[in-house]
Tab-separated table of C-alpha atoms in Angstrom:
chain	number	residue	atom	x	y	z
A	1	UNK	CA	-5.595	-10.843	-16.578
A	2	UNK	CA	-3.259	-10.118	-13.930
A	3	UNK	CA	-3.603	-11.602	-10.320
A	4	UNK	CA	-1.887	-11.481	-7.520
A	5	UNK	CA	-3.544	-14.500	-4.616
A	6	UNK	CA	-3.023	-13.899	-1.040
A	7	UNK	CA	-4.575	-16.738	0.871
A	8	UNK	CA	-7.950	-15.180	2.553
A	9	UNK	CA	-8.230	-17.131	5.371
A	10	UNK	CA	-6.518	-16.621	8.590
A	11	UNK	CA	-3.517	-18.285	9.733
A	12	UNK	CA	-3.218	-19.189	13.388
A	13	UNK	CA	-0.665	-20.189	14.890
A	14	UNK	CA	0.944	-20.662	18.152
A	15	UNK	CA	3.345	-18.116	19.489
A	16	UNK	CA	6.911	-18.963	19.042
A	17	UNK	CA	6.413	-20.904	15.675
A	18	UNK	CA	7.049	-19.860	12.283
A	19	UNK	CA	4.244	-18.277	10.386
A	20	UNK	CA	4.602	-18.532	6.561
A	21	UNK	CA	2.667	-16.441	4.492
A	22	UNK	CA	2.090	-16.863	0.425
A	23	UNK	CA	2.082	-14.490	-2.047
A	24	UNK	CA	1.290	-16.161	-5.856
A	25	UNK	CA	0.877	-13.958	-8.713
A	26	UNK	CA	0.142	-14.473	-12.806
A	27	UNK	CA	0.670	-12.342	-15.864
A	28	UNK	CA	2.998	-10.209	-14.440
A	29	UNK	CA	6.767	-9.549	-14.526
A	30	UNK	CA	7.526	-7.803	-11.531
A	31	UNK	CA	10.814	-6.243	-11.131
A	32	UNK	CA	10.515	-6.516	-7.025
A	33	UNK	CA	8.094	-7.428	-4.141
A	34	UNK	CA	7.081	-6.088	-1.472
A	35	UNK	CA	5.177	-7.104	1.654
A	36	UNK	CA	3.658	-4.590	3.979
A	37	UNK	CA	1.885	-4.891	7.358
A	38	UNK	CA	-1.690	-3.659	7.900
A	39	UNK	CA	-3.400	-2.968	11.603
A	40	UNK	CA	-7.260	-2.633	11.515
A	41	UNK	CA	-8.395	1.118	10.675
A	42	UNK	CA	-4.238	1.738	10.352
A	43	UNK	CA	-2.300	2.612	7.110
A	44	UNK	CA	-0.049	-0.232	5.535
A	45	UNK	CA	3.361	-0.289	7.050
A	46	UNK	CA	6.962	-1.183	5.098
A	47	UNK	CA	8.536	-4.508	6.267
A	48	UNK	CA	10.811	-5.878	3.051
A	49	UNK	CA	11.443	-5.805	-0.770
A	50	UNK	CA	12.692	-7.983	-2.615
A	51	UNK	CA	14.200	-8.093	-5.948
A	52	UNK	CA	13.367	-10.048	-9.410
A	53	UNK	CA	17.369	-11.242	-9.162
A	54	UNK	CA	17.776	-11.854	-5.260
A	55	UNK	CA	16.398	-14.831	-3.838
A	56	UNK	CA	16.041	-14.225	-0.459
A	57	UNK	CA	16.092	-11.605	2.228
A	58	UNK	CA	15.838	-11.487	5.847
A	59	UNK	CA	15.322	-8.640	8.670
A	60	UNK	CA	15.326	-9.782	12.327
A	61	UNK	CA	12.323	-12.343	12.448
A	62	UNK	CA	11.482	-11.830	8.843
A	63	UNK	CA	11.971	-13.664	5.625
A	64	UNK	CA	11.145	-13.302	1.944
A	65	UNK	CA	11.958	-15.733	-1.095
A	66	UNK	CA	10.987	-14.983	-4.412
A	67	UNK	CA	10.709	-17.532	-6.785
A	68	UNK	CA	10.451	-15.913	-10.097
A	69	UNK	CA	9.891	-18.861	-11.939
A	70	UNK	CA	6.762	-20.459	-9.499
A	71	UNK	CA	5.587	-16.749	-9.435
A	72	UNK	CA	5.933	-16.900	-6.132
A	73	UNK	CA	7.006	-15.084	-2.835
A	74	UNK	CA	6.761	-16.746	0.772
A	75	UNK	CA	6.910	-14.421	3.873
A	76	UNK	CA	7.965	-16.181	6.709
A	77	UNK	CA	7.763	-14.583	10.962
A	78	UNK	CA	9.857	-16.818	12.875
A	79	UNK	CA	9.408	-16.691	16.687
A	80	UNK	CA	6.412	-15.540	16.344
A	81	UNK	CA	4.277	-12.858	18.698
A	82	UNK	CA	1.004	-12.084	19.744
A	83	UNK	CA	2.584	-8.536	18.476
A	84	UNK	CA	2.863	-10.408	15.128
A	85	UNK	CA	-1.033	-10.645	14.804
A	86	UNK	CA	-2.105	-8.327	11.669
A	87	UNK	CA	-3.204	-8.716	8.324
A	88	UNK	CA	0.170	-8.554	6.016
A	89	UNK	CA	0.166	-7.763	2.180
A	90	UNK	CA	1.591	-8.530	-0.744
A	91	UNK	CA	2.417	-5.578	-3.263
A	92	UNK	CA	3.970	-5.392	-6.739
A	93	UNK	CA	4.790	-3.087	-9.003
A	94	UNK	CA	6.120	-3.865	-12.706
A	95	UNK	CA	8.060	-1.411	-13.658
A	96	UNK	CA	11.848	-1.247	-14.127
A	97	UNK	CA	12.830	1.674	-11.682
A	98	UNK	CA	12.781	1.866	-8.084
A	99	UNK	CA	9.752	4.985	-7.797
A	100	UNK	CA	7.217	2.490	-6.391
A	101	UNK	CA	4.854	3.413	-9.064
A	102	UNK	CA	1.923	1.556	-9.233
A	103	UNK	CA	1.911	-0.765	-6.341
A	104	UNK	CA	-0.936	-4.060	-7.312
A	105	UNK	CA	-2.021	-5.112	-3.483
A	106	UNK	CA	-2.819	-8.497	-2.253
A	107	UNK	CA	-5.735	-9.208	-0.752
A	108	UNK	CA	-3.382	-9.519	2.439
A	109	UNK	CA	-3.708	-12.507	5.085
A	110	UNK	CA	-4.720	-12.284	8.487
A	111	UNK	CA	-2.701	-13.973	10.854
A	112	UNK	CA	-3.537	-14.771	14.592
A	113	UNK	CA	-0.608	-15.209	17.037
A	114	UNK	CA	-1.832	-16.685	20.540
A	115	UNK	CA	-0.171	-16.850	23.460
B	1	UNK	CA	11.014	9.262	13.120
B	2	UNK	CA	9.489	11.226	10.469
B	3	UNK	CA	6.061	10.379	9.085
B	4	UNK	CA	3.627	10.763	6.485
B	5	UNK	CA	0.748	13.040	8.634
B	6	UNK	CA	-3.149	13.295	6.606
B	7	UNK	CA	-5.810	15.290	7.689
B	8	UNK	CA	-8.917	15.037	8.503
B	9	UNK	CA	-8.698	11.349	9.774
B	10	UNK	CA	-12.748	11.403	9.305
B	11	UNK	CA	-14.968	13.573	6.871
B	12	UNK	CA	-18.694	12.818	6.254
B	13	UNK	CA	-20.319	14.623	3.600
B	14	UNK	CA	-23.282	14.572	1.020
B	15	UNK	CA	-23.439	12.678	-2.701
B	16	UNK	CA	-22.236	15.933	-4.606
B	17	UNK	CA	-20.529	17.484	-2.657
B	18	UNK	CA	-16.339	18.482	-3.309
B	19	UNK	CA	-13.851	17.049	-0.499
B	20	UNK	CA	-10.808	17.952	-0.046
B	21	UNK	CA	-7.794	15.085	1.779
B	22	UNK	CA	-4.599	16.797	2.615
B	23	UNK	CA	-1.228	14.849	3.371
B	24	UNK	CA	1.850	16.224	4.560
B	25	UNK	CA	4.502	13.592	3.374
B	26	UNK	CA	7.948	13.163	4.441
B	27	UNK	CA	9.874	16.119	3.773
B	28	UNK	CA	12.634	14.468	1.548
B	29	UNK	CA	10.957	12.423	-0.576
B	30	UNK	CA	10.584	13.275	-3.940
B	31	UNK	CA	7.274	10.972	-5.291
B	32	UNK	CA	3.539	10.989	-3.890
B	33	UNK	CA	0.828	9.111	-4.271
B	34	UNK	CA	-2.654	8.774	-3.326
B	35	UNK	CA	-4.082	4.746	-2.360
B	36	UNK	CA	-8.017	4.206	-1.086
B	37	UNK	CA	-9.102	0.953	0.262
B	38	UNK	CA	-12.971	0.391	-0.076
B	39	UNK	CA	-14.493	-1.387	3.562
B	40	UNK	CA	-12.599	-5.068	3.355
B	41	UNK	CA	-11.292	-4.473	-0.065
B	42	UNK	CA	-7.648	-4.152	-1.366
B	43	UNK	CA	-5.597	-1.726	-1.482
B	44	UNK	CA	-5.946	0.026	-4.896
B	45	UNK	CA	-3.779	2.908	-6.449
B	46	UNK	CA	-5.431	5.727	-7.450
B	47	UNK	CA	-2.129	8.307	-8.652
B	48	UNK	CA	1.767	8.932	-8.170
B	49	UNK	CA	3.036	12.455	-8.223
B	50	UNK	CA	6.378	13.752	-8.937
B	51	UNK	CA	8.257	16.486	-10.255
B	52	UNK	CA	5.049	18.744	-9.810
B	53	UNK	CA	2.840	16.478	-12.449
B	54	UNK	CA	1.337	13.111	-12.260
B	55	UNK	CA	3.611	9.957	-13.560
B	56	UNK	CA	0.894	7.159	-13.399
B	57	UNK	CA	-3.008	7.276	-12.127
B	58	UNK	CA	-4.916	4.303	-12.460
B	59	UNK	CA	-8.728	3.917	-13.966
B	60	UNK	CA	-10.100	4.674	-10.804
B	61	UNK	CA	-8.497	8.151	-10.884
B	62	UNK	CA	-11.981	9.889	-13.642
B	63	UNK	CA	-12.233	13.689	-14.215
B	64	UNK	CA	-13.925	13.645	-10.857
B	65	UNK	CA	-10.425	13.535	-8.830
B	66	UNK	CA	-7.469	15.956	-9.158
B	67	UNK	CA	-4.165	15.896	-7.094
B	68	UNK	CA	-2.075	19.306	-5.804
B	69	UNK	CA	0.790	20.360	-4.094
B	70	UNK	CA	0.301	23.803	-3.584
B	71	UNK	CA	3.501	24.893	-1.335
B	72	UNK	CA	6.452	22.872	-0.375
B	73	UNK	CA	4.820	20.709	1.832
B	74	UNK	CA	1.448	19.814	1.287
B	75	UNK	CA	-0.246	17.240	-1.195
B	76	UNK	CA	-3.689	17.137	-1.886
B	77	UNK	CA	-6.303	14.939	-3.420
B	78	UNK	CA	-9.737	16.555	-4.467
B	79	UNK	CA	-13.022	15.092	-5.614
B	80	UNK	CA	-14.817	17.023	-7.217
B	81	UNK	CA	-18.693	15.553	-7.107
B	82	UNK	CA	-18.640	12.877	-4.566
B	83	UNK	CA	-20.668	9.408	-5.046
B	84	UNK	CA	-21.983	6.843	-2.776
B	85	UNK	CA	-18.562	4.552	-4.066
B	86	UNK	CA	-16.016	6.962	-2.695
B	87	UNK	CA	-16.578	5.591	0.945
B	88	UNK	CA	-13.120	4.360	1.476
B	89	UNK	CA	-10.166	5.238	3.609
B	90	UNK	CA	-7.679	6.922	1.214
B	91	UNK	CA	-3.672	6.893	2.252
B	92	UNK	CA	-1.134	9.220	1.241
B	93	UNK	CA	2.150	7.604	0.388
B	94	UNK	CA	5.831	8.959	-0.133
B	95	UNK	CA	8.922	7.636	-1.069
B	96	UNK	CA	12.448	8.133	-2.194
B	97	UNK	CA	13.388	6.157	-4.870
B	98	UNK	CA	13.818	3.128	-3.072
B	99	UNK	CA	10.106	1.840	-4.034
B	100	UNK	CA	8.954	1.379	-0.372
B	101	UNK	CA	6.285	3.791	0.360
B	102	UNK	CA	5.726	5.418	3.648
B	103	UNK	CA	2.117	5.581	4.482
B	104	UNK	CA	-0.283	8.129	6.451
B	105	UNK	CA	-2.600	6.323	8.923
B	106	UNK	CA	-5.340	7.559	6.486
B	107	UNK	CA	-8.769	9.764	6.197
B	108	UNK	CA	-12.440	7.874	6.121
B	109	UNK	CA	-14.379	9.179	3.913
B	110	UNK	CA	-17.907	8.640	3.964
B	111	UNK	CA	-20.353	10.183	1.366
B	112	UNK	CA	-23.489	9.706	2.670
């Protein structure tokens, strides 16, 4: 069956370091990835995609790889904030075209920035 | 910055009873969909919407849920009879054709 494995625990970490987040998934063939951000009570909130031919891609403090051949895809915060602290998920969706059909969530992973 | 807006942010009602969740999304995007997340649960999909008809809906989405857009602007997402298991927050989502989806901050529904 398909899975998609975000790790449930919490990851704390010490402002200014680099969080890295994992995202492993079997018995799918995703075209592209996606991780979102998720405050308590809040609606998930766009951060990056990434596609099944790129290899990486950054925004500001953000990173994604995605290892298509692991099934794979690391998120990485670098510099990290208290700001940063939130529960971030995982999404993918198999299909060929870019409609964000029907998005498979994570589990997401909390992670806890202190000052 | 425009947003994805959903009303009512909280509705309590009976087992049986019909709800209705309204969503305004983002006025150029073209495809809508409807996520819930159970109480410390994922994320699930329930239905996309475009071009006036549902492209995908998952098993979740039974006879007992139906999706609308009734004008220009609004999207809606009906259930018809609800249960004890439709206690979630459900999100209203739009997008271009990008695949990122822009997401409502959500409406609690709890079925008491």
């Amino acid at each position: 069956s398909q899975k998609i494995e975000q790790n449930s625990e919490a990851l704390n970490i010490q402002e200014g370091k680099t969080a890295t987040l994992t995202c492993n998934y079997t018995n799918y063939s995703p075209a592209y990835l996606q991780w979102y951000r998720q405050d308590p009570g809040r609606g998930p909130v766009f951060l990056l995609l990434i596609r099944e031919n790129e290899k990486e891609k950054r925004k500001e403090r953000l990173k994604v790889t995605f290892d298509t051949t692991l099934k794979q895809s690391l998120f990485h915060i670098t510099a990290s904030q208290p700001a940063d602290s939130a529960t971030y998920l995982c999404a993918l969706d198999p299909s060929k075209n870019n409609a964000g059909n029907m998005l498979t969530f994570g589990g997401g992973t909390r992670l806890m920035v202190k000052p | 910055e425009p947003e994805v807006t959903q009303t009512p942010s909280h509705q309590v009602t009976q087992m049986g009873q019909e709800v209705i969740l309204r969503c305004v999304p983002i006025s150029n995007h073209l495809y809508f969909y409807w996520y819930r997340q159970i109480l410390g649960q994922k994320v699930e999909f329930l239905v996309s919407f475009y071009n006036n008809e549902i492209s995908e809906k998952s098993e979740i989405f039974d006879d007992q849920f139906s999706v609308e857009r009734p004008d220009g602007s609004n999207f809606t997402l009906k259930i018809r009879s609800t249960k004890l298991e439709d206690s979630a927050m459900y999100f209203c989502a739009s997008s271009k054709d990008t695949g990122e989806l822009f997401f409502g901050e959500g409406s609690r529904l709890t079925v008491l």
